[in-house]
Amino acid sequence: MNEIFFLVEEAIEGGYNAKAIGESIFTQGDDLDDLKANIRDAVQCHFDEGHTPKIIRLHFVKEEIITV
């Protein structure tokens, strides 16, 4: 596996939540720097040595509500 993708959303209570697509990896962070460090750690823990993806892509999801 060369790449892994994460969906990143702002948490209701503050900070960010991230979920990997196609893998059982979930993590969170108080800010973007904290989140990125936690994602790197989670990916390294999840995969065996030598099988860690070389690229981690973050897709930011922002939900907005508008009223009619």
C-alpha positions as a printed NumPy array, in Angstrom:
array([[  0.   ,   0.   ,   0.   ],
       [  1.464,   3.319,  -1.079],
       [ -1.184,   5.679,   0.317],
       [ -3.755,   5.864,   3.055],
       [ -6.638,   8.33 ,   3.156],
       [ -8.204,   9.911,   6.242],
       [-11.476,  11.809,   6.521],
       [-10.978,  14.704,   8.944],
       [-13.867,  16.476,  10.646],
       [-14.07 ,  19.156,  13.308],
       [-15.25 ,  17.617,  16.574],
       [-18.319,  19.12 ,  18.236],
       [-16.427,  19.44 ,  21.522],
       [-13.445,  21.079,  19.778],
       [-10.423,  19.731,  17.961],
       [-10.505,  17.223,  15.122],
       [-11.431,  13.582,  14.497],
       [ -9.836,  11.469,  11.77 ],
       [-10.941,   8.102,  10.346],
       [ -8.985,   6.07 ,   7.817],
       [-10.818,   4.869,   4.711],
       [-10.555,   1.1  ,   4.36 ],
       [ -8.658,   0.561,   7.627],
       [ -9.717,   0.486,  11.272],
       [ -7.745,   3.542,  12.324],
       [ -9.352,   6.342,  14.315],
       [ -7.63 ,   9.213,  16.106],
       [ -8.159,  12.787,  17.233],
       [ -6.221,  15.937,  18.067],
       [ -6.731,  19.247,  19.809],
       [ -5.363,  21.15 ,  16.8  ],
       [ -4.095,  20.286,  13.312],
       [ -0.473,  19.779,  14.391],
       [ -1.565,  17.444,  17.197],
       [ -3.887,  15.584,  14.816],
       [ -1.147,  15.073,  12.207],
       [  1.249,  13.708,  14.841],
       [ -1.456,  11.352,  16.157],
       [ -2.28 ,  10.153,  12.631],
       [  1.403,   9.366,  11.95 ],
       [  1.646,   7.442,  15.241],
       [ -1.586,   5.537,  14.575],
       [ -0.502,   4.55 ,  11.055],
       [  2.898,   3.344,  12.283],
       [  1.244,   1.272,  15.036],
       [ -1.36 ,  -0.219,  12.675],
       [  0.969,  -1.564,   9.979],
       [  3.85 ,  -4.012,  10.248],
       [  7.325,  -2.643,   9.624],
       [  8.011,  -2.318,   5.926],
       [  4.292,  -2.161,   5.049],
       [  3.591,   1.37 ,   6.257],
       [  2.093,   3.621,   3.553],
       [  4.5  ,   6.239,   2.247],
       [  1.814,   8.917,   1.791],
       [ -0.962,   9.949,   4.172],
       [ -3.708,  12.036,   2.546],
       [ -6.114,  14.093,   4.634],
       [ -9.548,  14.963,   3.266],
       [-11.219,  17.691,   5.297],
       [-14.988,  17.474,   5.576],
       [-16.885,  20.549,   6.669],
       [-20.583,  20.469,   7.217],
       [-22.623,  23.626,   6.979],
       [-26.302,  24.039,   7.57 ],
       [-28.324,  26.734,   5.882],
       [-31.944,  27.446,   6.55 ],
       [-34.599,  28.186,   3.991]])
